[in-house]
CSV table of C-alpha atoms and ligand atoms in Angstrom, one decimal:
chain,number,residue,atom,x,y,z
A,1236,UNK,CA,167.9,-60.8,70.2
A,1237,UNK,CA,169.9,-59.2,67.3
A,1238,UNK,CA,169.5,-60.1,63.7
A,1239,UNK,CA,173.0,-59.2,62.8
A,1240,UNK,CA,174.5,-61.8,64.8
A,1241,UNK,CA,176.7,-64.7,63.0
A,1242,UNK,CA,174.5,-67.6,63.2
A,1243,UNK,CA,173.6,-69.6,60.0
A,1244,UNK,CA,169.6,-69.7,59.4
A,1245,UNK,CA,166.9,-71.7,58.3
A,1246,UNK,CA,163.8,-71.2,56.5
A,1247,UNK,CA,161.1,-73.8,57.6
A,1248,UNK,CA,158.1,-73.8,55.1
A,1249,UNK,CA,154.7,-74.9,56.7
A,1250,UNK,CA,157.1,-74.2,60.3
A,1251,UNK,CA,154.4,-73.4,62.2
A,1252,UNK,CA,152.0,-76.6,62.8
A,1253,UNK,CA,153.1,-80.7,63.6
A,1254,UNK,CA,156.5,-82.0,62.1
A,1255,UNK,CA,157.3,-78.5,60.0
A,1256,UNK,CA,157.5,-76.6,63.7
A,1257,UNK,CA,159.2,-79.8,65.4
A,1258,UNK,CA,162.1,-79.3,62.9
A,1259,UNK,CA,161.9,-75.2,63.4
A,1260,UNK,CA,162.4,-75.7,67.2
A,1261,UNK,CA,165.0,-78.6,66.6
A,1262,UNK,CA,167.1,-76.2,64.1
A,1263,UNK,CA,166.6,-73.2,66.5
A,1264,UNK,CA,168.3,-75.6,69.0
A,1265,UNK,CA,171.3,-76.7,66.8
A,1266,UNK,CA,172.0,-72.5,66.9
A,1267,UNK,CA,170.2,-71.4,63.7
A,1268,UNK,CA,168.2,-68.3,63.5
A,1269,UNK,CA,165.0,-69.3,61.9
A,1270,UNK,CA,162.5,-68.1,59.3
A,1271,UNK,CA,158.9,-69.5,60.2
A,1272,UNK,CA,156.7,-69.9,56.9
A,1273,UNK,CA,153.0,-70.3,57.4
A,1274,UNK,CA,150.2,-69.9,55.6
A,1275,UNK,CA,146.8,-69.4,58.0
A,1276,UNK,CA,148.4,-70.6,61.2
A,1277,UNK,CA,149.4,-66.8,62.2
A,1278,UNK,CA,148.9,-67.1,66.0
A,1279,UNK,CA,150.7,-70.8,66.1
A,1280,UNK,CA,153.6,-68.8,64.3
A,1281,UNK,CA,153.4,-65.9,66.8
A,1282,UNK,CA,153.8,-68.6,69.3
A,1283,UNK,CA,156.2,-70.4,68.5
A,1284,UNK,CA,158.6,-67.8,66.8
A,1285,UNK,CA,158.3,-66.9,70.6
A,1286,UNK,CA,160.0,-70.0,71.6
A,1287,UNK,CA,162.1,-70.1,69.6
A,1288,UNK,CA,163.7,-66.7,70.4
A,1289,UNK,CA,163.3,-68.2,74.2
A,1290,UNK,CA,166.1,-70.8,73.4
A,1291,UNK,CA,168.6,-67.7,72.1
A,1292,UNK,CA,168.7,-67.5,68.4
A,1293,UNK,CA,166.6,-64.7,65.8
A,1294,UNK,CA,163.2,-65.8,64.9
A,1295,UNK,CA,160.7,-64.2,62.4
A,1296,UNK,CA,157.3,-64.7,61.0
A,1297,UNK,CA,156.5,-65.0,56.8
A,1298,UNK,CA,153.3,-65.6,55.7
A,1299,UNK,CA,152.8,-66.7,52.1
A,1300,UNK,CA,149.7,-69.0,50.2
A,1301,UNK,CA,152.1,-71.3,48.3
A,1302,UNK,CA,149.2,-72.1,46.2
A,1303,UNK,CA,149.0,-68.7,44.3
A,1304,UNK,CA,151.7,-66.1,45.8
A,1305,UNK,CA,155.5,-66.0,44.1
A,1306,UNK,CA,157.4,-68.5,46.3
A,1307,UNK,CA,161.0,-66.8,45.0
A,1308,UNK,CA,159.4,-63.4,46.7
A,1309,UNK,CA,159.6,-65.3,50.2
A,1310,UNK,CA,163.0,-66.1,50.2
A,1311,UNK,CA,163.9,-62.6,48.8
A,1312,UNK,CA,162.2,-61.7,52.4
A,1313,UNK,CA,164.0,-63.9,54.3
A,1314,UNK,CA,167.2,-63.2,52.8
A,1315,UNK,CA,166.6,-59.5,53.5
A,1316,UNK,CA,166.4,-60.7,57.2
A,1317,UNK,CA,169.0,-63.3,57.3
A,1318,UNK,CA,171.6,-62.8,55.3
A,1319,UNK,CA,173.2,-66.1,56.4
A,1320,UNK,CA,170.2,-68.1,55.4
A,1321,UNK,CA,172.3,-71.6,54.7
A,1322,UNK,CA,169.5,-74.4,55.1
A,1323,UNK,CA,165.8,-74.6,53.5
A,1324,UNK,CA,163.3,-77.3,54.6
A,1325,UNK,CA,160.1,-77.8,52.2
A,1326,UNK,CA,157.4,-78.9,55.0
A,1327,UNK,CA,154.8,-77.3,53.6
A,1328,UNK,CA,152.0,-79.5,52.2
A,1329,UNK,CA,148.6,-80.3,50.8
A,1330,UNK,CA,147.2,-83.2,51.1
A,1331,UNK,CA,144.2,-83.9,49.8
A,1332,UNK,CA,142.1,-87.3,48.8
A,1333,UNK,CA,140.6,-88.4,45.2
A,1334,UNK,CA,141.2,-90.8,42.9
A,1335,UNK,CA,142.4,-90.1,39.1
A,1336,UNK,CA,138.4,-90.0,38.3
A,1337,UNK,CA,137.1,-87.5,41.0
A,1338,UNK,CA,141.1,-85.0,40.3
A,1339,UNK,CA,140.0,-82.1,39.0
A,1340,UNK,CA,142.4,-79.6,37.3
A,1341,UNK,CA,141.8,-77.3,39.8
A,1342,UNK,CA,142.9,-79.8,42.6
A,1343,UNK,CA,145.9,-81.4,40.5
A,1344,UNK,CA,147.0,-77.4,40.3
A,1345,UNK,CA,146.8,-76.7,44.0
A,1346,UNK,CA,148.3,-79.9,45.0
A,1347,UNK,CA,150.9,-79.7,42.5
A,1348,UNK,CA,151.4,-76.1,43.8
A,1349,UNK,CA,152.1,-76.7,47.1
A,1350,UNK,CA,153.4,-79.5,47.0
A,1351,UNK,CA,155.7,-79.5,43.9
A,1352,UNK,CA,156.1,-76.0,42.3
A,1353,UNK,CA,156.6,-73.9,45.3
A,1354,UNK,CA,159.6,-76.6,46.5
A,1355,UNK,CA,160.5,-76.3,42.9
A,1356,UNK,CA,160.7,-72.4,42.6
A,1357,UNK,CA,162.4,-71.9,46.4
A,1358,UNK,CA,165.0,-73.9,45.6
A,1359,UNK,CA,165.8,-72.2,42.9
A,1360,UNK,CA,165.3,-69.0,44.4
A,1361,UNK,CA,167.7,-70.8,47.7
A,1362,UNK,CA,170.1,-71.4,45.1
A,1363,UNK,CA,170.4,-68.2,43.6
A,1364,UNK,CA,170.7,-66.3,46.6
A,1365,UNK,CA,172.5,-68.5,48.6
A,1366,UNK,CA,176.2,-69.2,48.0
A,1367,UNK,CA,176.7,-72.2,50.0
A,1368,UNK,CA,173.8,-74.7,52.0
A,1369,UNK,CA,171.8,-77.3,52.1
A,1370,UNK,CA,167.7,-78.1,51.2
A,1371,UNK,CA,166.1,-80.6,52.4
A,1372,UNK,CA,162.2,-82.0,50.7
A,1373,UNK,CA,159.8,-83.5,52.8
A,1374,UNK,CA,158.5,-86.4,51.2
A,1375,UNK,CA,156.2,-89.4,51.8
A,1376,UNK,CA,157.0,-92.7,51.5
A,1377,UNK,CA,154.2,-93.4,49.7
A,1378,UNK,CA,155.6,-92.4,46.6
A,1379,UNK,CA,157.1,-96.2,47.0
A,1380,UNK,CA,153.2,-97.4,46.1
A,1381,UNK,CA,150.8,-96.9,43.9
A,1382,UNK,CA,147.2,-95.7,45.4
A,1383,UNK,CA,145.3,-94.3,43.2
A,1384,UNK,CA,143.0,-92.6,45.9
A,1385,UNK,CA,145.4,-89.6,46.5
A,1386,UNK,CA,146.2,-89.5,42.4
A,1387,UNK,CA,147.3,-85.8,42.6
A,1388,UNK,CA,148.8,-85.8,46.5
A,1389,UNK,CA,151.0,-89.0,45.8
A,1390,UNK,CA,152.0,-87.9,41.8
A,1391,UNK,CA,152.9,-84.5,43.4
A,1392,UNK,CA,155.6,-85.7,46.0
A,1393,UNK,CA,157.1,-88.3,43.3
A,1394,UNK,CA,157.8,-85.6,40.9
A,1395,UNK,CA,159.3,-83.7,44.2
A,1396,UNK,CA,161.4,-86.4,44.5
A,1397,UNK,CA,162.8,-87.1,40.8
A,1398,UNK,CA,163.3,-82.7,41.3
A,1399,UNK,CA,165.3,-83.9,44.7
A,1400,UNK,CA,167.6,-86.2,42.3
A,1401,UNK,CA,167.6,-83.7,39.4
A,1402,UNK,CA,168.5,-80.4,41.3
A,1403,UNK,CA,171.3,-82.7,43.5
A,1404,UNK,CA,173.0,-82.6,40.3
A,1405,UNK,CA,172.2,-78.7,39.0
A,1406,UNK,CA,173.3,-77.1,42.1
A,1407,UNK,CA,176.1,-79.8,43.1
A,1408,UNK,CA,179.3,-78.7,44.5
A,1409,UNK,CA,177.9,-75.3,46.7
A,1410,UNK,CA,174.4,-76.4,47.9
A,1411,UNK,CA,173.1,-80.0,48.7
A,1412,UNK,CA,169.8,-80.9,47.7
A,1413,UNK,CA,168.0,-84.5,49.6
A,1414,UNK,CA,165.2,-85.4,50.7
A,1415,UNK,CA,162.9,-87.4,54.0
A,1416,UNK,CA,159.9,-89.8,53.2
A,1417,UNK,CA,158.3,-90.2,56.2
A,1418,UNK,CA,155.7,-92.8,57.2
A,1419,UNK,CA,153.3,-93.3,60.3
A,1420,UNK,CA,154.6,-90.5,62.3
A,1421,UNK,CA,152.0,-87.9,62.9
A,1422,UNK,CA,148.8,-88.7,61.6
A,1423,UNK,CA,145.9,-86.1,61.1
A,1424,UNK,CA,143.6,-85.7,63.9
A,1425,UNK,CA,140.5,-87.5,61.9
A,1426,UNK,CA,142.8,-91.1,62.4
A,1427,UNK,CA,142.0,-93.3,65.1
A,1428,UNK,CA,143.9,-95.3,67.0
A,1429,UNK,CA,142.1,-98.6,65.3
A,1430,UNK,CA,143.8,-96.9,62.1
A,1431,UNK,CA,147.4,-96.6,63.1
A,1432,UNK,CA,147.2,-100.3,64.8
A,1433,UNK,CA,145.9,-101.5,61.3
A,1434,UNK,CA,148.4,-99.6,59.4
A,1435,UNK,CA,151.3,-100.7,62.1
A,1436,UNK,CA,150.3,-104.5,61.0
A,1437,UNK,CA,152.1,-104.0,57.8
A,1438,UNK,CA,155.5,-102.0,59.1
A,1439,UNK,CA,158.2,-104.6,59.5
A,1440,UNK,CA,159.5,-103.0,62.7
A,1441,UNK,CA,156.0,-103.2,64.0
A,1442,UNK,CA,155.9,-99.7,65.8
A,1443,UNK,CA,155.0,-96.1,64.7
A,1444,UNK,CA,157.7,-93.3,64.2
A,1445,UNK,CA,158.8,-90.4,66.4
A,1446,UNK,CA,159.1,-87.4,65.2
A,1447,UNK,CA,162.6,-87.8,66.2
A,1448,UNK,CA,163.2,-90.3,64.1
A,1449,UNK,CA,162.3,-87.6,61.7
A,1450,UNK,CA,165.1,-85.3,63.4
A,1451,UNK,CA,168.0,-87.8,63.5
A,1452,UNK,CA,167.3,-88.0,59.7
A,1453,UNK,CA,167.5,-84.5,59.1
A,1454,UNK,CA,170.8,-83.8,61.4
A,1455,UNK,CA,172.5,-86.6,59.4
A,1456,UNK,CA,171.2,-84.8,56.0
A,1457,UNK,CA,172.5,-81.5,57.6
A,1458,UNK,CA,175.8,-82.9,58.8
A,1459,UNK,CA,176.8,-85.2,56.0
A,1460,UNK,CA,178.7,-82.8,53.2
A,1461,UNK,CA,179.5,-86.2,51.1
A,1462,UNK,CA,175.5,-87.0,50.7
A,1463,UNK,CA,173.5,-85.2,47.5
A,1464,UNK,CA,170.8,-86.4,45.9
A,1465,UNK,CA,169.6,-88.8,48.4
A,1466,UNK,CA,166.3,-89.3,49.8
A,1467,UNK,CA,166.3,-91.1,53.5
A,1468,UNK,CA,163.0,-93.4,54.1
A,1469,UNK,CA,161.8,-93.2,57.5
A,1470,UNK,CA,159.1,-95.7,58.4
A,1471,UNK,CA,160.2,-98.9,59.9
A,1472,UNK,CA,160.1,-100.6,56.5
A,1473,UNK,CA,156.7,-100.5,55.3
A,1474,UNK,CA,158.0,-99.5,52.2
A,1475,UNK,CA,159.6,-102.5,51.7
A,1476,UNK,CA,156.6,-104.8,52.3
A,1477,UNK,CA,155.5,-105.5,48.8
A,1478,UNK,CA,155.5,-109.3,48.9
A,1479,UNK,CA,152.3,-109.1,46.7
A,1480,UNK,CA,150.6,-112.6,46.0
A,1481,UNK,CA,152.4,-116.3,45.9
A,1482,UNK,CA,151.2,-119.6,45.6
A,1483,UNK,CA,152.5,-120.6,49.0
A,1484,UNK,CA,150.1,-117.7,50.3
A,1485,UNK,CA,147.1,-119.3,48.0
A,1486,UNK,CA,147.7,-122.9,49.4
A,1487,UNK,CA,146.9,-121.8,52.9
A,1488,UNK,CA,144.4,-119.6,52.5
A,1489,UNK,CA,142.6,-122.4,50.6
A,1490,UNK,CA,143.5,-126.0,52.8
B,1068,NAP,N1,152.6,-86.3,59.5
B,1068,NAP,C1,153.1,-87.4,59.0
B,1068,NAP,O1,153.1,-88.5,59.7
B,1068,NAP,C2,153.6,-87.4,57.6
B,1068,NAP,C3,153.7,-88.6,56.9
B,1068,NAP,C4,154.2,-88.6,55.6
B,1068,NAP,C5,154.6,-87.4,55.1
B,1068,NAP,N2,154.6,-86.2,55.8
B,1068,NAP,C6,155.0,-85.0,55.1
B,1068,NAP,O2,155.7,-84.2,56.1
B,1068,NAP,C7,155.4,-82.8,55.9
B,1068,NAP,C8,154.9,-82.2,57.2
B,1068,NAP,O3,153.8,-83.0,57.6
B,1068,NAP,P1,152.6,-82.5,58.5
B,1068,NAP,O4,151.7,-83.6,58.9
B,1068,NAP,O5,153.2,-81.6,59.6
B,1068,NAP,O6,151.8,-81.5,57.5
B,1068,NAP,P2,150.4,-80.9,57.5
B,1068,NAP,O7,149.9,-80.9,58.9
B,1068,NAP,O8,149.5,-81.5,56.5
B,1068,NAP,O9,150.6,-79.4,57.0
B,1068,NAP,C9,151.9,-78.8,56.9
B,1068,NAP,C10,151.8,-77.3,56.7
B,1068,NAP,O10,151.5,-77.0,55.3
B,1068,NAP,C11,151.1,-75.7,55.3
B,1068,NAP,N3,150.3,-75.4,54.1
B,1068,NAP,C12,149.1,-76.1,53.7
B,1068,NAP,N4,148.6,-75.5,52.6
B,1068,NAP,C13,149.4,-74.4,52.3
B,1068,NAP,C14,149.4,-73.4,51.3
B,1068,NAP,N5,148.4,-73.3,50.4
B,1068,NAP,N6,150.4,-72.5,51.3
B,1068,NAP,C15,151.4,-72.5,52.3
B,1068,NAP,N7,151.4,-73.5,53.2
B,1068,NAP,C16,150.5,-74.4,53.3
B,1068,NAP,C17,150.3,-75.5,56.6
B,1068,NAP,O11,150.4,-74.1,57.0
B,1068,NAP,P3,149.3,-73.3,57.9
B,1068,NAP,O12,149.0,-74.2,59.0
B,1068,NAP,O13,150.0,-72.1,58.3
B,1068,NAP,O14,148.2,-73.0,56.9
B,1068,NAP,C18,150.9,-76.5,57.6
B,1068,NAP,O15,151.7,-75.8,58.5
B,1068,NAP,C19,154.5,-82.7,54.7
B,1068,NAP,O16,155.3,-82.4,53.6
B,1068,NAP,C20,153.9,-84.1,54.6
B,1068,NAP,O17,153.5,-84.5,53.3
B,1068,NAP,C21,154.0,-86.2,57.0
């Protein structure tokens, strides 16, 4: 496969593990050569940048710790790849557990690294190097609540958000800039099935997302040239569900 064909391509941060490869092979099937980030996941890359180039289109390999190394450096690499590079996805992600208490600045730094400033620095980077395109921030749709036991996680994907809104407007007309909160899609292997039925209770629609729910969200992100700024919840409503307490709730609990 040559790289100096004419297709568009994609860089896919954290591309080579769960929903960040889903949307690498998804892309490579829409026709756009893609640039796999990972960080320790070398063979899964190897892999699946294999796939990729199986279904037709240019695939490479870029490893980078997005917790120390420059982020802008990456897409420099990319860009000296794929000239064409027109779409960036921030998949990549940290995600680790403690409450405001038990954060340490160490862990608010990496999980702000990761999570925010990396996001933060490749879109500008994007930006700069790109002419025209589109980025799209993978979110969480917990930054609808408030739980305290992922202080630096959850505090790190709002501000990724507001940067979502913010940057929509910086790098509006040539490059669109939106955003995906997922919910209940893929959980880490350490859930059990007790904990997705528990956490299913509380989703309106009563059912856990694909992760092609996921990937209709992102083709309508990557097709729609009238949307900026937007950030597209996908997890059957649970953000929603904030009745909180009423009296109506009180009476029964106590006849
Ligand atoms: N899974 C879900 O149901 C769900 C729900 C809500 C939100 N999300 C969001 O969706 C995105 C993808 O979710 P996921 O479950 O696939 O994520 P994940 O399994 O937690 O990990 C995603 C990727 O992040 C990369 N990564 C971690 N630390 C890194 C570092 N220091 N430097 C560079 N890369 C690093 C990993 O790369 P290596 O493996 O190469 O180290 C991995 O491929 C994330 O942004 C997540 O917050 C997912």
């Amino acid at each position: 496969m040559s790289e100096n064909n004419n297709n568009p391509a994609a860089l896919v941060t954290g591309g080579a593990t769960r929903l960040g490869l889903a949307f690498a092979m998804s892309l490579a099937q829409r026709g756009y050569d893609i640039a796999i980030h990972y960080h320790s996941s070398k063979d899964s890359a190897e892999r699946v940048a294999k796939d990729i180039e199986s279904l037709g289109v240019f695939c490479q390999v870029f490893q980078a710790d997005l917790s120390c190394d420059q982020p802008g450096d990456l897409v420099k690499q990319v860009t000296d790849h794929f000239p064409r590079l027109e779409l960036l996805i921030n998949s990549a992600s940290a995600y680790e557990a403690a409450s405001i208490a038990n954060t340490s600045l160490e862990l608010l730094q990496q999980q702000f690294s990761v999570n925010f400033f990396a996001p933060f620095i490749l879109t500008k980077a994007f930006a700069k190097k790109c002419k025209n395109g589109a980025v799209i921030n993978i979110l969480d749709n917990k930054i609808e609540f408030q739980q305290n036991d992922y202080a630096a996680y959850l505090l790190s994907k709002k501000t990724l958000a507001e940067f979502t809104r913010l940057a929509a407007i910086e790098y509006a007309p040539n490059i669109r800039i939106n955003g995906i909160a997922p919910g209940v899609v893929l959980p880490g292997e350490e859930r059990t099935e007790d904990y997705v039925s528990w956490r299913i209770e509380n989703i309106p629609l009563q059912q856990q997302g694909s992760v092609e729910d996921l990937l209709r969200a992102m083709n309508f992100l990557i097709d729609s040239e009238f949307v900026t700024g937007q950030i597209i919840t996908v997890d059957g409503g649970e953000n929603i569900n904030h009745q909180g307490n009423h009296a109506e709730m009180f009476n029964k609990s106590h006849s």
